[in-house]
N, CA, C and O atoms as a printed pandas DataFrame, in Angstrom:
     atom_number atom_name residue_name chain_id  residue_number  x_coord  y_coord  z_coord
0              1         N          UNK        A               1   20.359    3.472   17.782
1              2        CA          UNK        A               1   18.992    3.864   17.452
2              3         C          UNK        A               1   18.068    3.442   18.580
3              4         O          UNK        A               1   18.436    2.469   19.238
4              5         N          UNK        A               2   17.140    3.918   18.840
5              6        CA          UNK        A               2   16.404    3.924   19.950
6              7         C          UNK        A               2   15.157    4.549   19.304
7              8         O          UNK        A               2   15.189    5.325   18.349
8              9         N          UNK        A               3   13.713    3.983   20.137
9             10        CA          UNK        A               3   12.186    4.419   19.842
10            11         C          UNK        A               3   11.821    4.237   21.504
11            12         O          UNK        A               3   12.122    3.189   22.075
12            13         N          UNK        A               4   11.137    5.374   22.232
13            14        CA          UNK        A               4   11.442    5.482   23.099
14            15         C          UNK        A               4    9.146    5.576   23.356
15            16         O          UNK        A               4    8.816    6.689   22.947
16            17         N          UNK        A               5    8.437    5.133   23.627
17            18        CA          UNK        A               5    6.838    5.045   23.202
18            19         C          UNK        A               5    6.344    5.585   24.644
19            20         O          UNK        A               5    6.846    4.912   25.544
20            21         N          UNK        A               6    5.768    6.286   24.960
21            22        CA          UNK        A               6    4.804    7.186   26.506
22            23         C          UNK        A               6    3.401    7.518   25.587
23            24         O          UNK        A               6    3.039    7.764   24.436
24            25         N          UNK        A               7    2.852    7.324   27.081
25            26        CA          UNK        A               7    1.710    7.833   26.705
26            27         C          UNK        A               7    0.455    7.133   27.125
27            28         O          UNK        A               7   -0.629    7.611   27.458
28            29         N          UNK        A               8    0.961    5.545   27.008
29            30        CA          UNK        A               8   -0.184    5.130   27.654
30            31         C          UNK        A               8   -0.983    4.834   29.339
31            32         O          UNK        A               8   -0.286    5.171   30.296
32            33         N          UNK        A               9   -2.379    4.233   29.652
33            34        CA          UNK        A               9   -2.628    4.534   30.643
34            35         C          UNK        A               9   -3.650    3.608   30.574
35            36         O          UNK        A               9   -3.747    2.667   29.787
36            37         N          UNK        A              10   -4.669    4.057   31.760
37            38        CA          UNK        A              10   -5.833    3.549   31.994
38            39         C          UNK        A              10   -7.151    4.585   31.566
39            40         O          UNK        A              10   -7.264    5.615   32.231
40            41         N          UNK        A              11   -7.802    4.412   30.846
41            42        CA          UNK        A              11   -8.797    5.598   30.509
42            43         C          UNK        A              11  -10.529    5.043   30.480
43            44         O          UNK        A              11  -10.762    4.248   31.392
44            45         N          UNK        A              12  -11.042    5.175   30.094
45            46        CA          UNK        A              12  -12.500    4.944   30.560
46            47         C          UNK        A              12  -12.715    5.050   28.823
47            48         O          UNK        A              12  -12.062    5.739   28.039
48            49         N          UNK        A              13  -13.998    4.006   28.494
49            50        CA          UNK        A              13  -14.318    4.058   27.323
50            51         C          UNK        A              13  -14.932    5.208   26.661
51            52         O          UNK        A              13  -15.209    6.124   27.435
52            53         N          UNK        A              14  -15.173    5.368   25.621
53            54        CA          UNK        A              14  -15.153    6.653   25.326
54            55         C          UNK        A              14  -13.885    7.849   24.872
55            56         O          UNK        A              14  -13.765    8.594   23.899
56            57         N          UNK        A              15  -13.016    7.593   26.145
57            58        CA          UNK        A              15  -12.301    8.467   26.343
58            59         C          UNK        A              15  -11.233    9.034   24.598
59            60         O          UNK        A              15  -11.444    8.853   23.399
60            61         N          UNK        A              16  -10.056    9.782   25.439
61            62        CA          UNK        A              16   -9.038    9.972   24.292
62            63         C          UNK        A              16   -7.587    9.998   24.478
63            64         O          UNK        A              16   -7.105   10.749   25.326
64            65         N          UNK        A              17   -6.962    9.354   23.863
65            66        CA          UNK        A              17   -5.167    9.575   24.577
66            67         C          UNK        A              17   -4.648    9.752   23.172
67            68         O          UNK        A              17   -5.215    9.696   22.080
68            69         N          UNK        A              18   -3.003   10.056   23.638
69            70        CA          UNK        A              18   -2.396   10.526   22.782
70            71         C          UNK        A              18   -0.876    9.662   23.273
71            72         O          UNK        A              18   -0.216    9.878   24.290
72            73         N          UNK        A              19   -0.646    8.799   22.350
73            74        CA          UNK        A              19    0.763    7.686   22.420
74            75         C          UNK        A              19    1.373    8.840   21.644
75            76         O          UNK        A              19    0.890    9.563   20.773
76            77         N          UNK        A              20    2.804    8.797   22.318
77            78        CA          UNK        A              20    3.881    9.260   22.013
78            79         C          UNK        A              20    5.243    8.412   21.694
79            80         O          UNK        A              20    5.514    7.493   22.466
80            81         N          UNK        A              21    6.051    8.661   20.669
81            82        CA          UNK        A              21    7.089    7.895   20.336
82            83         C          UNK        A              21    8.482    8.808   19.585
83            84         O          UNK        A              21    8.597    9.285   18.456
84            85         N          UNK        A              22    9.589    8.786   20.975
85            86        CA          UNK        A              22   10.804    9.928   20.513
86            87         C          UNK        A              22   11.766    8.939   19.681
87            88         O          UNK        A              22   12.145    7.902   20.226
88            89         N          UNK        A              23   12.035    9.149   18.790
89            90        CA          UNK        A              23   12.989    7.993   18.000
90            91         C          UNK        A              23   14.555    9.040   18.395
91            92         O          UNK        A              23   14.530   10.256   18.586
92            93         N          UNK        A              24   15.481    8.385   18.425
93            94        CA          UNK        A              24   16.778    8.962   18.315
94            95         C          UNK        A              24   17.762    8.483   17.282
95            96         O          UNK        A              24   17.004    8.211   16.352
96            97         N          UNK        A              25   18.933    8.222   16.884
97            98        CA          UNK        A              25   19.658    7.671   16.443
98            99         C          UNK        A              25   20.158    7.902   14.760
99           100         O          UNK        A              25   21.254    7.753   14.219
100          101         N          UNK        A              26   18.507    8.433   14.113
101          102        CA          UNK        A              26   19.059    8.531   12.631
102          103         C          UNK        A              26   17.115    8.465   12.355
103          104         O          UNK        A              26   16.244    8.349   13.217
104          105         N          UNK        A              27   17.012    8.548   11.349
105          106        CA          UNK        A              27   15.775    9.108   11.070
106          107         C          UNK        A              27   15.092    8.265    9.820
107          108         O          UNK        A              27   15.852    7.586    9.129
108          109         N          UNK        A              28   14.047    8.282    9.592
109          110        CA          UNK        A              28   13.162    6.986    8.863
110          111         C          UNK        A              28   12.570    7.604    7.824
111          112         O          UNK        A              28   12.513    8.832    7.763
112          113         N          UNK        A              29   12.092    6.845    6.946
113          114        CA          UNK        A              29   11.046    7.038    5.919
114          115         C          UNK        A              29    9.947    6.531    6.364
115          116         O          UNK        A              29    8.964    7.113    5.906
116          117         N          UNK        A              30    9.698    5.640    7.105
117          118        CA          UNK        A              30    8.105    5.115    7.450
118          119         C          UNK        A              30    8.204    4.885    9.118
119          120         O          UNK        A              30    9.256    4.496    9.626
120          121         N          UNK        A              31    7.174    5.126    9.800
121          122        CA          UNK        A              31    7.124    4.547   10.861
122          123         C          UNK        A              31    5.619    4.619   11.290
123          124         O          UNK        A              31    4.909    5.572   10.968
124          125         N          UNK        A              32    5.114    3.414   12.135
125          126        CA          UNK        A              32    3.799    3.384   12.617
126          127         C          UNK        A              32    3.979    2.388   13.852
127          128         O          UNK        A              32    4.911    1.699   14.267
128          129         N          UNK        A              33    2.805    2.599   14.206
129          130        CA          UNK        A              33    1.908    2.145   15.516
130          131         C          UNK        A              33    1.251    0.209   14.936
131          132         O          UNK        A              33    0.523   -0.197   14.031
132          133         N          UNK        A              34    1.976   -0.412   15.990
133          134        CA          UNK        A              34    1.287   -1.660   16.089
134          135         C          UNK        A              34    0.577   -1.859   17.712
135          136         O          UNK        A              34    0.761   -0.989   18.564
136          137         N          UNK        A              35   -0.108   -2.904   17.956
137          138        CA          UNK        A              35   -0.845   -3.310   19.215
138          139         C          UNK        A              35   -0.845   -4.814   19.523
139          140         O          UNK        A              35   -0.883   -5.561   18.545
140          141         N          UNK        A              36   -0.814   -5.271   20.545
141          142        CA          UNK        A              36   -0.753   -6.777   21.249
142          143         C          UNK        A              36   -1.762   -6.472   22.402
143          144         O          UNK        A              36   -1.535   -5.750   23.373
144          145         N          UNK        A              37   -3.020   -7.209   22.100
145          146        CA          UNK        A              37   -3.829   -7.306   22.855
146          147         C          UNK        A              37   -3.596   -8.665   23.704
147          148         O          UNK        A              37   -2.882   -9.447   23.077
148          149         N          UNK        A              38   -4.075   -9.220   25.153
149          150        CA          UNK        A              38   -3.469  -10.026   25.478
150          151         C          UNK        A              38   -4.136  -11.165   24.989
151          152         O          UNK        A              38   -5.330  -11.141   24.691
152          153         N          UNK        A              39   -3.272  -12.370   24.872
153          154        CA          UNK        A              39   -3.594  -13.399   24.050
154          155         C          UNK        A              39   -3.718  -13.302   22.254
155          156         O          UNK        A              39   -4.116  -14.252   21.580
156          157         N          UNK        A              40   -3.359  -12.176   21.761
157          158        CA          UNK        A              40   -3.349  -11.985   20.523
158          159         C          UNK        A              40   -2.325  -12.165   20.136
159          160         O          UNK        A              40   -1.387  -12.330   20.917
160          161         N          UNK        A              41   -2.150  -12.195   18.625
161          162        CA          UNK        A              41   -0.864  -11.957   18.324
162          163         C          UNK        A              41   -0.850  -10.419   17.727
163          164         O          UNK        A              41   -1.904   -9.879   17.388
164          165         N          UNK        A              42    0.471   -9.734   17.622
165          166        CA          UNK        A              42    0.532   -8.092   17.668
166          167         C          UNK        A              42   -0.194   -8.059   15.897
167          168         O          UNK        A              42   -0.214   -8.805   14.918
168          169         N          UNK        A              43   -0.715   -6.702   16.285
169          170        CA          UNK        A              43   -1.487   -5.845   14.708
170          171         C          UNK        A              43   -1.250   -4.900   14.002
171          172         O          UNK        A              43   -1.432   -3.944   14.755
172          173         N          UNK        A              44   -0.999   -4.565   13.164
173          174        CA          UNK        A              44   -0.702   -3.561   12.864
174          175         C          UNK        A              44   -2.133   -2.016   12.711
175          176         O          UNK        A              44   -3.175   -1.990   12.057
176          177         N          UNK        A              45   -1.455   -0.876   13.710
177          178        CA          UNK        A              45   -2.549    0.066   13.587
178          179         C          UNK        A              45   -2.832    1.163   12.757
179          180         O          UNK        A              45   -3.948    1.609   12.491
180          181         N          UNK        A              46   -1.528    1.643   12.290
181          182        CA          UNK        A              46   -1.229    2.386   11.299
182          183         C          UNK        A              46    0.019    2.958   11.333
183          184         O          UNK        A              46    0.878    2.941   12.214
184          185         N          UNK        A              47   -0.018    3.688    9.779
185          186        CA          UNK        A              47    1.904    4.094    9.663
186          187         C          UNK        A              47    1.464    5.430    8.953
187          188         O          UNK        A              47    0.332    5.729    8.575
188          189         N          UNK        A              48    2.759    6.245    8.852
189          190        CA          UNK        A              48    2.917    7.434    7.897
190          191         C          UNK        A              48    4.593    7.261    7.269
191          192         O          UNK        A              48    5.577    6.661    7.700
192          193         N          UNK        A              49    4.449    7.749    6.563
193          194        CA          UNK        A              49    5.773    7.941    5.152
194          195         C          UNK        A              49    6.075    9.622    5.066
195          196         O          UNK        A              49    5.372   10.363    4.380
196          197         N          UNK        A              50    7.003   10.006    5.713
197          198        CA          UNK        A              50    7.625   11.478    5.801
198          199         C          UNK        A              50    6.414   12.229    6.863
199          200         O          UNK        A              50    6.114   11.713    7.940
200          201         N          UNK        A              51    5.985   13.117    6.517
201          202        CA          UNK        A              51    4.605   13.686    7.499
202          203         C          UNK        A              51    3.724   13.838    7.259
203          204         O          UNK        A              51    3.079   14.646    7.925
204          205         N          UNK        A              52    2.896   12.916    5.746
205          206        CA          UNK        A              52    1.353   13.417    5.532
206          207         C          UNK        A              52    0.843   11.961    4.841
207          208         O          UNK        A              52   -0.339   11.678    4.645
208          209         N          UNK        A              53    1.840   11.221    4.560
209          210        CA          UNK        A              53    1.359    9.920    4.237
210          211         C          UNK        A              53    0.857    8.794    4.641
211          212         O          UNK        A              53    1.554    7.783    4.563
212          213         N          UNK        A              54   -0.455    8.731    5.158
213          214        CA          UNK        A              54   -0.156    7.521    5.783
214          215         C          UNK        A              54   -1.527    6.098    5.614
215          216         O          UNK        A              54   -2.548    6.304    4.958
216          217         N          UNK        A              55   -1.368    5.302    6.035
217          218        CA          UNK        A              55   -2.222    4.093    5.994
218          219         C          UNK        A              55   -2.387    3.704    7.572
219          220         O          UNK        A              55   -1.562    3.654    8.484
220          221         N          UNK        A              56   -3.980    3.414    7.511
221          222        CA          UNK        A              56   -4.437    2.738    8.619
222          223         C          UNK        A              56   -5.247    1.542    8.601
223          224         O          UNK        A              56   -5.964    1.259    7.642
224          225         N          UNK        A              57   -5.160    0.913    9.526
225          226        CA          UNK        A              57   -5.724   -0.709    9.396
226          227         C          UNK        A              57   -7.244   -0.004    9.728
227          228         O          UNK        A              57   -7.432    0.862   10.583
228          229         N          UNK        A              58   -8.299   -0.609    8.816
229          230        CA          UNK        A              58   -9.715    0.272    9.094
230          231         C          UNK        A              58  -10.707   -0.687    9.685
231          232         O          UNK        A              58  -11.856   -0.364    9.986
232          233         N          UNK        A              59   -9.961   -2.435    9.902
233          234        CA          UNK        A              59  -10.747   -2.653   11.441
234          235         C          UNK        A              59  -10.507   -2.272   12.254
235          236         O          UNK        A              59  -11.505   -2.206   12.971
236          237         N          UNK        A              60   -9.241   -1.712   12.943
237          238        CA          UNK        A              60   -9.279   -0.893   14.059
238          239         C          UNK        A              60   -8.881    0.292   14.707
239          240         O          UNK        A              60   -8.773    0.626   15.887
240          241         N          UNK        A              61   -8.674    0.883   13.530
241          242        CA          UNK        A              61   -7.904    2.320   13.283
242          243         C          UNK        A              61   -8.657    3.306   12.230
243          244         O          UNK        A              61   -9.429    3.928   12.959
244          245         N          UNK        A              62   -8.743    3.526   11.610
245          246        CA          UNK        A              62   -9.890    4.330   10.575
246          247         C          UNK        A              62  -10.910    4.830   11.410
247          248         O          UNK        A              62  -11.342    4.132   12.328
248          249         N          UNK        A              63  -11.312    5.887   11.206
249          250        CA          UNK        A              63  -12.109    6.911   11.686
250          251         C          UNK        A              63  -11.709    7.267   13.124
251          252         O          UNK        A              63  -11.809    8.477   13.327
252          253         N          UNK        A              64  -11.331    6.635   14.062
253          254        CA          UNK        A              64  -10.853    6.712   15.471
254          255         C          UNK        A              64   -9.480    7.640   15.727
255          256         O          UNK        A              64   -9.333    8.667   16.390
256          257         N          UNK        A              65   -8.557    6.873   14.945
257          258        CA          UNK        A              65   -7.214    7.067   15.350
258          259         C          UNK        A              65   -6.310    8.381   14.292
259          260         O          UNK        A              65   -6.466    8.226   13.081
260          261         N          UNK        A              66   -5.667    9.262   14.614
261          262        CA          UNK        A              66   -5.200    9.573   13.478
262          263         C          UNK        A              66   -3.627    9.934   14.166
263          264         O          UNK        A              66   -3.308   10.676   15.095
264          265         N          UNK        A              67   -2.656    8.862   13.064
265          266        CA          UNK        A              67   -1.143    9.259   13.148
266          267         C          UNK        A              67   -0.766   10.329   12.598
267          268         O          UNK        A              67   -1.295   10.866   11.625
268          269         N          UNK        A              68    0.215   10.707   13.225
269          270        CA          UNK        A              68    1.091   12.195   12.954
270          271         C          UNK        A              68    2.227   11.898   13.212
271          272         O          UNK        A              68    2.502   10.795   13.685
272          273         N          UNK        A              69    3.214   12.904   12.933
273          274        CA          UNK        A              69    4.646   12.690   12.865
274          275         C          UNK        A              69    5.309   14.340   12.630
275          276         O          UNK        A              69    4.821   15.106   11.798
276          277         N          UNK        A              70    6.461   14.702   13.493
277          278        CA          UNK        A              70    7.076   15.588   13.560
278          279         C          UNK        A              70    8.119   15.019   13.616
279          280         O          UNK        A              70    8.598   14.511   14.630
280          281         N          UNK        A              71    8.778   15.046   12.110
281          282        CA          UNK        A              71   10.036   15.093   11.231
282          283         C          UNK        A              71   11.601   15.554   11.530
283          284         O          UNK        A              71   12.766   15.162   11.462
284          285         N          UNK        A              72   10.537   16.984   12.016
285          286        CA          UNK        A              72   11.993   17.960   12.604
286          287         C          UNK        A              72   12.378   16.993   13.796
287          288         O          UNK        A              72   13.370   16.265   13.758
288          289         N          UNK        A              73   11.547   17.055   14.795
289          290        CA          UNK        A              73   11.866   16.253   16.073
290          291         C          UNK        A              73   11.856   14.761   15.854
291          292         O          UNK        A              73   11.859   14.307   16.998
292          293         N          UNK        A              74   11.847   13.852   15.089
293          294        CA          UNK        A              74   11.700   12.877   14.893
294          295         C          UNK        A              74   10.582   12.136   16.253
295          296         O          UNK        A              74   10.843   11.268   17.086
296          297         N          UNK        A              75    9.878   12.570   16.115
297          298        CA          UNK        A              75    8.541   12.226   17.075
298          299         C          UNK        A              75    7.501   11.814   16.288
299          300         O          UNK        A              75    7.264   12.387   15.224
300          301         N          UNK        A              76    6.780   10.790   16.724
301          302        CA          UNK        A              76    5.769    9.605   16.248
302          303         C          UNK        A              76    4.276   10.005   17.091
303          304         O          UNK        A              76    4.382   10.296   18.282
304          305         N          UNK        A              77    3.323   10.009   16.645
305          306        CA          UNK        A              77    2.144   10.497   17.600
306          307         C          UNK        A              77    0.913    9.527   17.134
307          308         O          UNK        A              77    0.796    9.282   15.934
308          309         N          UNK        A              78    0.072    9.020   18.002
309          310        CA          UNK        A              78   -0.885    8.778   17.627
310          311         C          UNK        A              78   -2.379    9.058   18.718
311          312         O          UNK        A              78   -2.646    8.765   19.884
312          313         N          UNK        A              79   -2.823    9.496   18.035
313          314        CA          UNK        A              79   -3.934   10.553   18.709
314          315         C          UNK        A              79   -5.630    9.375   19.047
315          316         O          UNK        A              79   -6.721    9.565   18.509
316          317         N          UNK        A              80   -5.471    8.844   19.527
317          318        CA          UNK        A              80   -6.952    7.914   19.631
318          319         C          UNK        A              80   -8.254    8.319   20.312
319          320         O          UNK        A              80   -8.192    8.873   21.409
320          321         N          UNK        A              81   -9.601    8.043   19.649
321          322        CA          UNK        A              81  -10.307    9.028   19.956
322          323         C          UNK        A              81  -11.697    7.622   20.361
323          324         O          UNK        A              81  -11.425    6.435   20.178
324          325         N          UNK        A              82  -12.924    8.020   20.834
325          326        CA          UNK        A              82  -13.626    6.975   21.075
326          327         C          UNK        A              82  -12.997    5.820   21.240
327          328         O          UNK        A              82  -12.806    5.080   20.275
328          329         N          UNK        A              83  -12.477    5.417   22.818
329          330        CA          UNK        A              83  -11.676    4.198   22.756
330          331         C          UNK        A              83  -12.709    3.495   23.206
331          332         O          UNK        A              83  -13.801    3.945   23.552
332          333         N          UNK        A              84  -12.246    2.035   23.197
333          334        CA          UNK        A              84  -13.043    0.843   23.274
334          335         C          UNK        A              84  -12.529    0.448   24.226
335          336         O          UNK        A              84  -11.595    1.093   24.703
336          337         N          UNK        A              85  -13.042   -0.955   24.929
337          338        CA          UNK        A              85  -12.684   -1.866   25.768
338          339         C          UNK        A              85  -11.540   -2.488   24.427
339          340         O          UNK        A              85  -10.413   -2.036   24.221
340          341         N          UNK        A              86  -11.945   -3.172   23.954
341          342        CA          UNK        A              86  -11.057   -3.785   22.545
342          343         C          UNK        A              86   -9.813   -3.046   22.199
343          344         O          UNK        A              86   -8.932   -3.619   21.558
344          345         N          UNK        A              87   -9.689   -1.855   22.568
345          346        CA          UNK        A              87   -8.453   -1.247   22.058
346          347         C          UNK        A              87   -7.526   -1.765   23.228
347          348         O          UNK        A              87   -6.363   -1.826   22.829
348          349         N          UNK        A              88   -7.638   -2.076   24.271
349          350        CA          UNK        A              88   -6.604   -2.474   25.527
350          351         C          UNK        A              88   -5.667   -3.430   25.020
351          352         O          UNK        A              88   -5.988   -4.592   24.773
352          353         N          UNK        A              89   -4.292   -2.878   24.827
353          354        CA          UNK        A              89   -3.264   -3.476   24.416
354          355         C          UNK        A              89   -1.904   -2.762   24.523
355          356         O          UNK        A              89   -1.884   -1.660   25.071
356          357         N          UNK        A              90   -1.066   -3.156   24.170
357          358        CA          UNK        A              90    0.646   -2.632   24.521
358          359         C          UNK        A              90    0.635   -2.032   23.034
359          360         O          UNK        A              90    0.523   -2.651   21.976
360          361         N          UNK        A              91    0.747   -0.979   23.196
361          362        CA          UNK        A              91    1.301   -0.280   21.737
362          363         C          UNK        A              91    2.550   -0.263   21.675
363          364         O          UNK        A              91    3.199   -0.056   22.700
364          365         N          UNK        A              92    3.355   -0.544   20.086
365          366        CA          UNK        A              92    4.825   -0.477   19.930
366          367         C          UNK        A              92    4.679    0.542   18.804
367          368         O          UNK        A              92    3.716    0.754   18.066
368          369         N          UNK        A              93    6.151    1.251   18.874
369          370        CA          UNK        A              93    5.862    2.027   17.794
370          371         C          UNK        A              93    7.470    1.672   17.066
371          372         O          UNK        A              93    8.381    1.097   17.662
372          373         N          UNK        A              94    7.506    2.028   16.070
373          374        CA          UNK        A              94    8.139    0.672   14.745
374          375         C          UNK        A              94    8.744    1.825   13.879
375          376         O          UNK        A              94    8.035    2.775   13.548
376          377         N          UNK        A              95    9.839    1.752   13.575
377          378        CA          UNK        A              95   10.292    2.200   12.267
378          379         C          UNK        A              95   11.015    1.384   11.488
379          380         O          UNK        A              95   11.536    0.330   11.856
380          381         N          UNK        A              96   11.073    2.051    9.971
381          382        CA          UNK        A              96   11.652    1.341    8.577
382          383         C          UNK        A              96   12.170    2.237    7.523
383          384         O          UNK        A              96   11.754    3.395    7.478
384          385         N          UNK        A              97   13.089    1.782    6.623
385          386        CA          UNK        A              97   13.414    2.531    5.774
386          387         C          UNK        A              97   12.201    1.779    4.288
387          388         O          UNK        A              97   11.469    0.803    4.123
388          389         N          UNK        A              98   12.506    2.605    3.772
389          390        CA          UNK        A              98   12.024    2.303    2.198
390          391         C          UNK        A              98   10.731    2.334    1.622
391          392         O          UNK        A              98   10.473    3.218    0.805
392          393         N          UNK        A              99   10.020    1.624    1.887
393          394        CA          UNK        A              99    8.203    1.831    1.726
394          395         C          UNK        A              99    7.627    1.684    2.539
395          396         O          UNK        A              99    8.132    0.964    3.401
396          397         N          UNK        A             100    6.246    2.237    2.811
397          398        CA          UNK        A             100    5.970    2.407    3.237
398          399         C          UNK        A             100    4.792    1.053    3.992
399          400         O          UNK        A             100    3.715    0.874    3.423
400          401         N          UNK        A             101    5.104    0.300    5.113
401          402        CA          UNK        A             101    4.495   -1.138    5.125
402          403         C          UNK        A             101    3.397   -1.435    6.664
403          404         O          UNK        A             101    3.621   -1.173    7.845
404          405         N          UNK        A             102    2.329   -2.006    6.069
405          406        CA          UNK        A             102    1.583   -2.789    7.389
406          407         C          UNK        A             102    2.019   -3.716    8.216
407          408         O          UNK        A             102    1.545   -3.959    9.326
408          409         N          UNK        A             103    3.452   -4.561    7.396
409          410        CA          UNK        A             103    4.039   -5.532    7.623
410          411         C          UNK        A             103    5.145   -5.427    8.861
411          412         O          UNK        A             103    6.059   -4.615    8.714
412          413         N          UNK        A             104    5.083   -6.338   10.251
413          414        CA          UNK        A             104    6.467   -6.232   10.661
414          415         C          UNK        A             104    7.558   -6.191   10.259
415          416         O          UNK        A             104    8.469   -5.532   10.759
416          417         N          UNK        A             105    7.630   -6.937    9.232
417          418        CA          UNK        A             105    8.911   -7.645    8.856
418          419         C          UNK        A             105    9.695   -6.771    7.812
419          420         O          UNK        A             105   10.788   -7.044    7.317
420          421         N          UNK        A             106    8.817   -5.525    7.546
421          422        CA          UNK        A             106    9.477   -4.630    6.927
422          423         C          UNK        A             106   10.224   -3.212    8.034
423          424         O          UNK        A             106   10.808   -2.177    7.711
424          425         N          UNK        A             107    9.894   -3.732    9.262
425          426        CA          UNK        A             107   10.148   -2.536   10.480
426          427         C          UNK        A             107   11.595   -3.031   10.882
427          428         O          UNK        A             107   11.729   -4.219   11.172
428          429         N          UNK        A             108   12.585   -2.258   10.912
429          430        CA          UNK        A             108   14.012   -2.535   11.546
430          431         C          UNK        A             108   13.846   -2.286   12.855
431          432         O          UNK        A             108   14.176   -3.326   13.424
432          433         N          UNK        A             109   13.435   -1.285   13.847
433          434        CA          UNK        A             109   13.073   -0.676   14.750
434          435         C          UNK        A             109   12.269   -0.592   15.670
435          436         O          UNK        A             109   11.345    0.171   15.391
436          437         N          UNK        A             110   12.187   -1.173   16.947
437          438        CA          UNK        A             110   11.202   -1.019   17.866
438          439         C          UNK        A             110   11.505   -0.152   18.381
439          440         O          UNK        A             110   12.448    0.625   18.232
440          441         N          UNK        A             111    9.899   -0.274   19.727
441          442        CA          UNK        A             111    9.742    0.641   20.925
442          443         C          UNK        A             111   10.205   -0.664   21.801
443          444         O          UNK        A             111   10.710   -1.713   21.404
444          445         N          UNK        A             112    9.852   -0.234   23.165
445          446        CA          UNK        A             112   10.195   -1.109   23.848
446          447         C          UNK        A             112    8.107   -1.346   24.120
447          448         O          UNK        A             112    7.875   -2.539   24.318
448          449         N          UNK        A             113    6.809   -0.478   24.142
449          450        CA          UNK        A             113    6.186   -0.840   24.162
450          451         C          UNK        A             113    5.149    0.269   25.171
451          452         O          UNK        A             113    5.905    0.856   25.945
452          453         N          UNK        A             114    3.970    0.626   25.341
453          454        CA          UNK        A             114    3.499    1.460   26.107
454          455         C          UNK        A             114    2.071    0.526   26.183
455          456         O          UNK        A             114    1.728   -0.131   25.200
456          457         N          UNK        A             115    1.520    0.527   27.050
457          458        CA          UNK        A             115    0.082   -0.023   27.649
458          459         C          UNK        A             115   -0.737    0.838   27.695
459          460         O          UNK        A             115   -0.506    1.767   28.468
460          461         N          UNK        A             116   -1.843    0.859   26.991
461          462        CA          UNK        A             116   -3.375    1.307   27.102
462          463         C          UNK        A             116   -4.179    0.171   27.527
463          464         O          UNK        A             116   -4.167   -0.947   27.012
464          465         N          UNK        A             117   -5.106    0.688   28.833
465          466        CA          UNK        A             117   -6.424   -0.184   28.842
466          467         C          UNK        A             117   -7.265    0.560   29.417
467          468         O          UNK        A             117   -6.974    1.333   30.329
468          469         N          UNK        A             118   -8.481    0.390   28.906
469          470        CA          UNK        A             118   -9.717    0.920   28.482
470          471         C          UNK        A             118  -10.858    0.215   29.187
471          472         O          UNK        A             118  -11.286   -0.852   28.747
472          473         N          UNK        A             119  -11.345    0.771   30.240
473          474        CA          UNK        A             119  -12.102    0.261   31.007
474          475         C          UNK        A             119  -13.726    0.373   30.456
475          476         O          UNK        A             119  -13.985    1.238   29.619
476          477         N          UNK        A             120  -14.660   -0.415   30.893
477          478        CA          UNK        A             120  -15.897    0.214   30.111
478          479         C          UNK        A             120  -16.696    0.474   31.457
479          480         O          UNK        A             120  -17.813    0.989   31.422
């Protein structure tokens, strides 16, 4: 199994990117987007459950960010919109079987990790 995360960069505040995450190996019921800002410890940003379900953390994800997921392709997306200086962090993208969770410790599955930073 493998989660394979592109996408990130350097962008200017304001701006908009789009994290990408190809999973291979066998296929999930939940998967989402966490972040490690430096000196933080990692957050959770949001998840979806099959392709229309999903939960977002709404200090820093709600109204901004919206996850997607293509099932067929087992591809993970997260679309971020008005970025911040504050959003600059390593995104991982995470899968799990069973419910649908904010929690690491319910994720079997990493990325290896993609970098956004957000200049102002």
């Amino acid at each position: 199994v493998q989660l394979q995360a592109s996408g990130g960069g350097l962008v200017q505040a304001g701006d908009s990117l789009t994290l990408s995450c190809a999973a291979s190996g066998r296929t999930f019921s939940f998967m989402g987007w966490f972040r490690q800002a430096p000196g933080k410890e990692r957050e959770f940003v949001a998840a979806i459950r099959g392709s229309d379900g999903t939960w977002y953390n709404p200090d820093s994800a709600k109204g901004r960010f919206t996850i997607a997921r293509d099932v067929a392709k087992n591809m993970l997306f997260l679309q971020m919109n008005s970025l911040k200086p504050e959003d600059t962090a390593v995104y991982y993208c995470a899968a799990g079987s069973g419910d649908i969770s904010n929690q690491e410790r319910f994720y079997d599955y990493w990325g290896q990790g993609t970098l956004v930073t957000v200049s102002s």
